[in-house]
XYZ file of C-alpha atoms in Angstrom:
606
model
C 63.602 179.301 -15.566
C 62.706 180.880 -18.901
C 64.862 179.361 -21.774
C 63.012 180.255 -25.065
C 60.559 183.025 -25.922
C 58.548 183.640 -29.045
C 57.176 187.202 -29.482
C 54.704 187.848 -32.334
C 56.480 185.311 -34.791
C 55.041 185.054 -38.476
C 56.455 183.105 -41.162
C 54.685 182.253 -44.646
C 57.385 181.878 -47.185
C 55.570 184.552 -49.517
C 52.404 182.354 -49.314
C 49.621 182.053 -46.768
C 50.981 182.544 -43.229
C 52.035 179.182 -41.693
C 52.528 181.119 -38.131
C 50.604 184.252 -37.567
C 51.985 186.488 -34.685
C 52.545 183.437 -32.429
C 53.784 183.664 -28.819
C 55.164 181.209 -26.531
C 57.362 180.783 -23.376
C 59.263 177.596 -22.865
C 60.550 176.866 -19.356
C 63.448 174.624 -18.275
C 62.441 170.871 -17.820
C 59.455 171.250 -20.092
C 58.516 168.092 -22.004
C 56.476 169.648 -25.006
C 54.544 167.752 -27.718
C 54.072 169.823 -30.575
C 50.870 169.066 -32.476
C 49.337 170.164 -35.598
C 48.348 168.801 -39.087
C 50.776 167.863 -41.865
C 52.202 171.157 -43.313
C 50.998 173.321 -40.292
C 54.472 174.617 -39.748
C 55.711 172.242 -36.896
C 59.148 171.597 -38.469
C 59.523 175.204 -39.748
C 59.045 176.270 -36.005
C 61.829 173.730 -34.797
C 64.050 174.926 -37.583
C 63.538 178.491 -36.407
C 64.290 177.629 -32.923
C 67.674 176.168 -34.135
C 68.460 179.290 -36.156
C 68.285 177.260 -39.534
C 65.335 179.612 -40.634
C 64.453 183.190 -39.721
C 60.900 184.449 -38.922
C 59.469 187.155 -41.355
C 58.321 189.092 -38.491
C 58.756 189.077 -34.674
C 61.551 187.702 -32.659
C 62.696 184.464 -30.955
C 64.871 185.015 -27.776
C 66.981 182.371 -26.546
C 68.485 182.863 -23.017
C 72.354 183.324 -23.002
C 74.304 180.008 -22.549
C 71.341 177.744 -23.681
C 72.576 175.022 -26.066
C 69.969 173.263 -28.359
C 70.364 170.006 -30.279
C 68.135 167.889 -32.449
C 67.291 164.597 -34.252
C 65.845 165.058 -37.671
C 63.008 162.798 -39.035
C 65.156 161.183 -41.541
C 68.667 159.627 -41.068
C 70.975 161.707 -43.316
C 72.008 159.367 -46.076
C 75.770 160.636 -46.080
C 76.183 159.594 -42.587
C 78.984 157.096 -42.401
C 81.889 155.711 -40.086
C 81.930 154.003 -36.718
C 79.321 154.723 -33.991
C 82.153 156.370 -32.074
C 82.891 158.748 -35.048
C 79.251 159.595 -35.761
C 78.575 160.462 -31.924
C 81.948 162.345 -31.399
C 80.892 164.618 -34.432
C 78.412 166.121 -31.789
C 80.976 167.219 -29.241
C 81.790 170.815 -28.607
C 84.831 172.013 -30.474
C 86.680 172.988 -27.334
C 86.616 169.127 -26.368
C 89.270 168.728 -28.995
C 91.808 170.645 -26.887
C 94.391 168.449 -24.971
C 93.443 169.939 -21.634
C 89.760 168.787 -22.227
C 90.333 165.182 -23.625
C 89.153 163.857 -20.222
C 85.825 165.442 -20.491
C 85.697 164.114 -24.132
C 86.180 160.620 -22.960
C 83.817 160.992 -19.901
C 80.950 162.397 -22.265
C 81.345 159.583 -24.736
C 81.500 156.710 -22.238
C 78.305 158.148 -20.532
C 76.377 158.248 -23.860
C 77.410 154.779 -24.987
C 76.386 153.471 -21.618
C 73.014 155.417 -21.401
C 72.090 154.484 -25.122
C 73.608 150.869 -24.886
C 75.776 151.258 -28.034
C 78.642 149.782 -29.464
C 81.200 152.476 -30.534
C 83.053 150.107 -32.945
C 79.997 149.327 -35.031
C 79.695 150.351 -38.585
C 76.805 152.830 -38.705
C 75.669 151.932 -42.303
C 75.192 148.424 -41.004
C 73.106 149.321 -38.099
C 69.387 148.778 -37.910
C 67.138 152.032 -38.463
C 66.409 151.999 -34.755
C 70.172 151.665 -33.900
C 70.883 154.446 -36.343
C 68.478 156.814 -34.715
C 69.818 155.927 -31.391
C 73.425 156.897 -32.430
C 72.066 160.139 -34.046
C 70.454 160.777 -30.650
C 73.861 160.097 -29.018
C 75.437 162.729 -31.263
C 72.709 165.123 -30.128
C 72.996 164.657 -26.231
C 76.875 164.091 -26.092
C 77.362 167.787 -25.856
C 74.964 168.098 -23.091
C 72.363 170.445 -24.456
C 69.785 172.225 -22.585
C 66.945 171.847 -25.109
C 66.559 168.674 -27.247
C 64.354 168.707 -30.182
C 62.915 165.618 -31.802
C 61.121 165.236 -35.293
C 58.940 162.096 -35.561
C 61.186 160.103 -33.161
C 59.200 156.868 -33.509
C 58.799 156.728 -37.383
C 60.056 153.415 -38.665
C 61.074 152.207 -35.347
C 59.930 148.643 -34.045
C 58.145 148.261 -30.797
C 61.408 147.374 -28.723
C 63.212 150.723 -30.038
C 60.059 152.730 -29.193
C 59.732 151.490 -25.660
C 63.504 151.956 -25.066
C 63.212 155.463 -26.301
C 60.361 156.056 -24.115
C 62.284 154.874 -21.095
C 65.195 157.027 -21.970
C 63.201 160.169 -22.300
C 61.158 159.530 -19.282
C 64.354 159.829 -17.453
C 65.719 162.920 -19.439
C 65.929 165.903 -17.187
C 66.596 168.777 -19.592
C 63.989 170.488 -21.708
C 62.345 168.412 -24.626
C 60.397 169.587 -27.664
C 59.064 166.931 -29.989
C 56.852 166.283 -32.952
C 55.001 163.047 -33.066
C 51.807 161.420 -34.233
C 52.285 158.413 -31.913
C 49.596 158.870 -29.454
C 50.965 156.446 -26.974
C 54.117 158.017 -27.253
C 52.657 161.457 -26.438
C 50.785 160.141 -23.522
C 53.807 158.626 -21.938
C 56.170 161.559 -22.422
C 54.571 164.974 -23.008
C 53.890 167.202 -19.954
C 52.671 170.066 -22.075
C 51.047 170.429 -25.353
C 51.443 173.135 -27.976
C 49.174 172.975 -30.935
C 49.604 174.982 -34.225
C 46.037 175.372 -35.816
C 45.491 177.526 -38.787
C 48.509 179.719 -38.320
C 48.104 180.144 -34.495
C 49.718 178.471 -31.649
C 47.789 177.211 -28.723
C 49.325 176.456 -25.353
C 47.044 173.856 -23.676
C 49.399 173.756 -20.558
C 48.546 169.941 -19.835
C 49.393 166.476 -20.866
C 47.965 164.734 -24.015
C 44.996 162.865 -22.308
C 43.812 166.117 -20.624
C 44.404 168.069 -23.882
C 42.010 165.596 -25.846
C 39.255 166.370 -23.256
C 39.756 170.101 -23.199
C 39.974 170.337 -27.004
C 36.796 168.412 -27.400
C 35.161 170.663 -24.878
C 36.536 173.736 -26.689
C 35.351 172.735 -30.025
C 31.875 172.340 -28.869
C 31.942 175.687 -26.927
C 33.199 177.187 -30.305
C 30.380 175.702 -32.554
C 27.786 176.860 -29.923
C 29.428 180.518 -29.982
C 29.574 180.520 -33.766
C 26.033 179.357 -34.144
C 24.718 182.303 -31.785
C 26.880 184.814 -33.502
C 25.655 183.715 -37.135
C 21.865 183.993 -35.604
C 22.593 187.483 -34.407
C 24.224 188.319 -37.837
C 21.210 187.094 -39.845
C 18.944 189.218 -37.778
C 20.977 192.328 -38.307
C 21.274 191.534 -42.082
C 17.454 191.185 -42.357
C 17.142 194.472 -40.530
C 19.354 196.429 -42.881
C 17.603 194.945 -45.942
C 14.111 196.396 -44.847
C 12.325 198.947 -47.107
C 13.089 202.360 -48.141
C 11.078 204.011 -45.597
C 12.995 202.113 -42.830
C 16.123 203.061 -44.307
C 15.541 206.803 -43.494
C 15.275 206.110 -39.765
C 18.205 203.745 -39.330
C 20.233 203.712 -36.101
C 23.650 204.639 -37.264
C 25.226 202.925 -34.358
C 23.415 199.754 -35.188
C 24.813 199.938 -38.703
C 28.312 200.319 -37.666
C 27.658 197.343 -35.186
C 26.643 195.323 -38.337
C 29.590 196.289 -40.147
C 31.839 195.246 -37.216
C 29.950 191.769 -37.031
C 30.500 191.414 -40.922
C 34.256 191.873 -40.309
C 34.416 189.451 -37.341
C 32.571 186.815 -39.547
C 34.935 187.439 -42.453
C 38.076 186.958 -39.987
C 36.793 183.726 -38.533
C 39.207 180.933 -39.423
C 37.680 178.502 -41.836
C 37.571 174.845 -40.700
C 40.212 172.717 -41.816
C 39.216 170.009 -44.309
C 39.404 166.268 -43.183
C 40.101 163.320 -45.311
C 36.745 161.560 -46.585
C 37.743 158.025 -46.813
C 35.433 155.336 -48.405
C 36.528 151.785 -48.601
C 34.789 149.769 -51.280
C 34.975 146.039 -49.792
C 33.766 144.606 -52.988
C 32.280 141.242 -53.352
C 32.295 138.898 -50.395
C 35.107 136.307 -50.202
C 34.879 132.765 -49.411
C 34.668 131.892 -45.675
C 38.459 130.764 -45.687
C 40.729 133.691 -46.805
C 44.162 131.742 -46.287
C 45.278 128.585 -44.717
C 49.054 128.221 -43.906
C 50.278 124.676 -42.862
C 53.851 124.488 -41.604
C 54.789 127.137 -44.007
C 58.249 128.687 -44.169
C 59.141 131.793 -46.147
C 62.637 133.380 -46.850
C 65.129 134.069 -49.555
C 67.689 131.894 -51.125
C 66.758 128.839 -49.298
C 67.358 130.814 -45.936
C 64.034 130.730 -43.932
C 62.985 134.044 -42.120
C 59.452 132.538 -41.173
C 59.630 129.065 -39.988
C 56.858 126.428 -39.824
C 53.904 128.731 -39.414
C 50.492 127.184 -39.086
C 47.907 130.007 -39.577
C 44.157 129.975 -40.649
C 42.696 133.456 -41.702
C 38.866 133.709 -42.037
C 36.729 136.078 -43.657
C 36.105 139.457 -41.506
C 39.293 138.760 -39.355
C 41.374 141.974 -38.563
C 44.803 140.872 -37.601
C 47.504 143.082 -36.336
C 51.240 141.864 -36.955
C 53.836 142.952 -34.522
C 57.702 142.368 -34.039
C 61.145 143.747 -34.310
C 62.549 145.161 -37.382
C 63.708 142.302 -39.564
C 62.093 139.689 -37.956
C 60.116 138.703 -41.099
C 56.566 140.633 -40.924
C 56.907 141.888 -44.543
C 58.276 138.361 -45.695
C 55.172 136.838 -44.161
C 52.782 139.156 -45.924
C 54.498 138.639 -49.381
C 54.191 134.849 -48.494
C 50.478 135.233 -48.026
C 50.094 137.426 -51.193
C 51.875 134.860 -53.003
C 54.867 136.973 -53.919
C 57.019 134.564 -52.196
C 56.797 130.835 -52.839
C 57.110 128.827 -49.427
C 60.131 127.272 -48.912
C 58.373 124.423 -47.161
C 54.808 123.591 -46.024
C 51.739 124.771 -48.045
C 49.753 128.080 -48.506
C 46.188 127.941 -49.690
C 44.217 130.893 -50.707
C 40.527 131.218 -50.437
C 37.919 131.848 -53.289
C 36.873 135.126 -54.798
C 39.618 137.242 -53.157
C 40.164 140.713 -54.280
C 43.501 141.853 -52.768
C 44.681 145.608 -52.328
C 48.255 145.832 -50.781
C 49.682 149.033 -48.927
C 53.530 148.794 -49.154
C 55.366 150.937 -46.655
C 58.206 151.578 -49.208
C 55.523 153.157 -51.470
C 57.088 151.244 -54.319
C 53.712 151.161 -56.428
C 53.961 154.989 -56.713
C 55.672 156.296 -59.707
C 57.526 159.637 -58.680
C 57.985 160.573 -62.403
C 53.999 160.719 -62.782
C 51.530 163.114 -61.419
C 49.118 162.246 -58.386
C 46.391 162.149 -60.797
C 48.329 159.790 -63.020
C 49.104 157.647 -60.390
C 45.713 157.047 -59.115
C 43.823 157.283 -62.449
C 46.161 155.018 -64.249
C 45.058 156.242 -67.733
C 41.554 156.954 -66.751
C 39.941 160.323 -65.803
C 37.544 158.598 -63.272
C 37.375 156.038 -60.545
C 34.390 154.200 -59.128
C 33.865 153.967 -55.504
C 30.884 152.020 -54.110
C 29.256 152.032 -57.533
C 29.738 155.875 -57.906
C 31.837 157.397 -60.656
C 34.235 160.262 -59.311
C 36.551 162.495 -61.445
C 40.101 161.694 -60.304
C 40.783 165.320 -59.366
C 37.631 165.563 -57.235
C 38.518 162.073 -55.772
C 41.820 163.222 -54.669
C 40.404 166.380 -53.086
C 38.838 163.983 -50.591
C 42.343 163.088 -49.759
C 43.123 166.939 -49.173
C 45.093 167.376 -52.343
C 44.304 170.651 -54.140
C 43.759 170.612 -57.894
C 47.093 172.019 -58.355
C 48.723 169.195 -56.181
C 46.860 166.626 -58.031
C 48.518 167.600 -61.268
C 51.899 167.903 -59.833
C 54.583 164.977 -59.913
C 55.046 163.303 -56.750
C 58.884 163.474 -56.607
C 58.716 166.565 -54.447
C 55.720 165.270 -52.149
C 56.364 165.014 -48.333
C 55.998 161.710 -46.497
C 52.468 162.601 -45.462
C 51.356 163.527 -49.023
C 52.669 160.284 -50.296
C 50.930 158.242 -47.591
C 47.638 160.122 -48.410
C 48.161 159.342 -52.104
C 48.832 155.815 -51.480
C 45.652 155.351 -49.594
C 43.779 157.060 -52.230
C 45.343 154.670 -55.023
C 44.587 151.729 -52.549
C 40.975 152.617 -51.971
C 40.153 153.339 -55.611
C 39.757 149.707 -56.076
C 37.363 147.338 -54.561
C 39.138 144.881 -52.198
C 37.987 142.340 -49.684
C 41.226 141.657 -48.396
C 43.463 144.742 -47.318
C 47.043 144.079 -46.687
C 48.779 147.101 -45.186
C 52.281 147.387 -44.217
C 53.035 150.357 -41.608
C 50.059 152.513 -42.986
C 50.118 155.142 -40.236
C 53.728 156.509 -40.816
C 53.640 160.273 -41.714
C 49.702 160.542 -41.052
C 48.669 163.264 -38.863
C 46.513 162.308 -35.815
C 43.127 163.615 -37.394
C 43.774 161.450 -40.541
C 44.772 158.490 -38.442
C 41.361 158.571 -36.543
C 39.440 158.716 -39.812
C 41.499 155.860 -41.068
C 40.715 153.864 -38.021
C 37.034 154.597 -38.123
C 36.944 153.294 -41.727
C 38.923 150.203 -41.024
C 36.695 149.325 -38.008
C 33.697 149.564 -40.122
C 35.304 147.590 -42.936
C 33.442 144.477 -43.901
C 36.268 142.653 -45.455
C 39.422 141.090 -44.041
C 42.484 143.242 -42.749
C 45.935 142.224 -42.197
C 48.275 145.171 -41.052
C 51.790 145.540 -39.904
C 51.825 148.478 -37.406
C 53.958 149.573 -34.467
C 51.168 152.302 -33.502
C 49.872 151.044 -30.258
C 46.866 153.092 -30.276
C 45.994 152.113 -33.916
C 46.327 148.417 -32.953
C 44.070 148.680 -29.923
C 41.446 150.524 -31.815
C 41.327 148.460 -35.192
C 42.436 144.850 -34.890
C 40.749 141.845 -33.164
C 43.862 139.609 -32.869
C 47.714 139.844 -33.097
C 50.335 137.825 -34.479
C 53.431 138.576 -32.702
C 57.148 137.884 -33.681
C 58.450 136.860 -30.177
C 61.897 135.464 -29.375
C 60.232 131.919 -28.859
C 58.492 132.099 -32.208
C 55.330 133.466 -33.895
C 52.379 133.364 -31.644
C 48.683 134.372 -32.025
C 46.618 136.410 -29.419
C 43.133 137.643 -29.088
C 42.592 141.412 -29.079
C 44.907 144.517 -29.638
C 48.287 145.541 -28.273
C 47.239 146.065 -24.629
C 45.574 142.716 -24.476
C 48.770 141.202 -25.868
C 50.645 142.890 -23.144
C 48.396 141.573 -20.584
C 48.475 138.064 -21.881
C 52.356 137.951 -22.028
C 52.454 139.304 -18.300
C 50.013 136.439 -17.265
C 52.059 133.900 -19.303
C 55.439 135.099 -17.682
C 53.929 134.992 -13.993
C 52.625 131.390 -14.782
C 55.955 130.372 -16.117
C 57.664 131.751 -13.013
C 55.289 129.937 -10.732
C 55.882 126.743 -12.515
C 59.570 127.175 -12.426
C 59.680 127.944 -8.785
C 57.210 124.911 -7.958
C 59.319 122.497 -10.231
C 62.295 123.121 -8.197
C 60.499 122.021 -4.751
C 61.127 118.436 -3.977
C 58.246 116.123 -4.343
C 56.356 118.334 -6.806
C 55.382 118.393 -10.390
C 55.621 121.509 -12.692
C 52.212 123.295 -12.304
C 50.105 123.597 -15.589
C 47.849 126.481 -16.643
C 44.140 126.149 -15.458
C 41.956 124.175 -17.865
C 44.921 122.225 -19.445
C 45.473 118.607 -18.555
C 48.929 117.905 -17.609
C 48.770 114.352 -19.021
C 49.466 115.328 -22.621
C 48.863 111.660 -23.902
C 45.346 111.699 -22.505
C 44.638 115.139 -24.276
C 46.196 114.210 -27.540
C 44.521 110.579 -28.027
C 42.047 110.561 -30.811
C 39.647 107.641 -31.356
C 40.117 105.713 -34.592
C 36.843 107.244 -35.937
C 38.125 110.784 -34.988
C 41.522 110.076 -36.815
C 39.526 109.118 -39.991
C 37.479 112.278 -39.644
C 40.565 114.273 -39.324
C 42.048 112.924 -42.417
C 38.785 113.325 -44.432
C 38.169 116.942 -43.464
C 40.497 118.835 -45.819
C 38.901 117.207 -48.892
C 35.445 117.939 -47.427
C 36.119 121.590 -46.930
C 37.691 121.538 -50.632
C 34.386 120.234 -51.868
C 32.322 122.919 -50.012
C 34.509 125.629 -51.424
C 34.247 124.419 -55.017
C 30.340 124.446 -54.545
C 30.766 128.011 -53.179
C 32.863 128.982 -56.085
C 30.410 127.815 -58.593
C 27.588 129.535 -56.924
C 29.572 132.685 -56.766
C 30.236 132.500 -60.319
C 26.493 131.796 -61.261
C 25.317 134.760 -59.026
C 27.881 137.226 -60.472
C 26.502 136.932 -63.964
C 24.695 140.114 -65.332
C 21.735 138.068 -66.318
C 21.371 136.319 -62.945
C 18.892 138.619 -61.164
C 16.425 138.195 -64.168
C 15.644 134.702 -62.740
C 12.152 134.211 -60.686
C 12.388 135.416 -57.177
C 11.890 131.824 -55.857
C 15.100 130.648 -57.479
C 17.063 133.795 -56.076
C 15.811 133.021 -52.640
C 16.789 129.300 -53.121
C 20.391 130.373 -54.109
C 20.713 132.731 -51.070
C 19.666 129.979 -48.669
C 22.165 127.499 -50.383
C 24.828 130.112 -49.996
C 24.211 130.498 -46.301
C 23.947 126.718 -45.818
C 27.550 126.306 -47.340
C 29.127 128.992 -45.345
C 27.667 127.477 -42.174
C 28.846 123.971 -43.162
C 32.319 125.474 -43.938
C 32.601 127.385 -40.723
C 31.506 124.329 -38.855
C 34.053 122.162 -40.741
C 37.031 124.422 -39.974
C 36.000 124.638 -36.365
C 35.988 120.664 -36.108
C 39.207 120.660 -37.990
C 40.824 122.966 -35.587
C 39.534 121.177 -32.355
C 40.830 117.736 -33.622
C 44.107 119.149 -34.761
C 44.724 120.727 -31.395
C 43.843 117.476 -29.560
C 46.185 115.596 -31.766
C 49.045 117.928 -31.195
């Protein structure tokens, strides 16, 4: 059944057209992922469907009796009261009549059960995930035919995202949503609409099929454009032949050339892409950070408890956990912004740290984009090359006018791109990033991923973007109910390992209940803990001496780093330079072996 149709809809707000004579038909039961770059018109299109904005041309037809509801991207700050009051605000007016009170109670009970909400809870005291859930309840309590969601996974933790996916999978009505969460798109969308340079393309497929078709379409378009340009060049050469040839021109050919020129001029120009370059600076020491029994928190209340963690140069670590679990607290502890409540934190040598803050606190809203990045300078140095700040910002898709504008009116996507520009304007061999993917469009996300994969330094990143974690990190630190655990690989690897662990635990539990049996132990682990943990006297002495040995190696490394960073250093004879390089390599090998030995002995003892 047809619910909504768009006929030649155009809108531009007196500027270049965001939507140029677009058409679409939305059928009952569609689950549509609406894609497009930041600023392409996705939210504008949804607002027009809701009647909050009007098209400048064309018309939008909504079938009689069709009800629409939406959940905006940001939680309205003025929303207050109990969850019952917030959700009840979405009920139709007629439900307030006495004869319809039973419908009201029935609808509310259904929503609270579906969304697992406490109606008595204070809305303002809820987590961001539960606030979003309450607003979803407000939207669906009136039983809408079409539900619109704008960036529904932004700022949600992984548990909330998985809950939302499960709910929407069972949602039987029509769904239209904007998101840059690729895993969410893959799970939910049955149809893709894409806004690209003012046009609306209906790909009539799920997200994974869309990616394949889009790649094929781009390749075909490139070949077609190249062939057209070649033909146009031949015709332009013909028209510019000598005077004698002009007298005998074929008028039909001239008209055809003019038509080709018009086609070429009307061809949509390619959208610009972010051009990220990350300066990894000088190499840090082999050890980046070592936490021993470290606890972090506020006012003597520990949020991160008794954590042992060693981070080595080149590690790319993803940090995952529910909101409020302590992920940002852990980052601040590693950075030295929080002193440990217990245990020790040891940072390695020669660290150059750059920190991406999800709250964007390092951006001054009263300054322009140019001033925020330049910090009193007109140029920045990237990988040894000077770039004017305005030109540098253009690589992050800011026009010169936007670069000179105060950022207080910037969108979330613009602020995120600006923060990346500021972050990468300085050399760093340790990148610490807290939710860097929020508000970035898919293309910018993929470019960021490519640069981080190639990055030669160390990366710590908090993210709930599952595709991002799979593509970038080599290990995961996960805040689980039982405590903080480390896993090899990305998000999917963590899922597989936790599934195996659950199965092993279930087998162990069931076996232990059988009479005459001992609990099973995982393959490769000894059941006799005392045998595994027994160190010889010599090994115990070695374990005690290893920390001081490591410290001595790092001091030697630091002195050699300092010597090699002197501006006069490379004037020395080639033999001396080669000798120092060999010594640096020897120290790094010794340090790595010492850490591996320490970890092995420590594991056996514990």
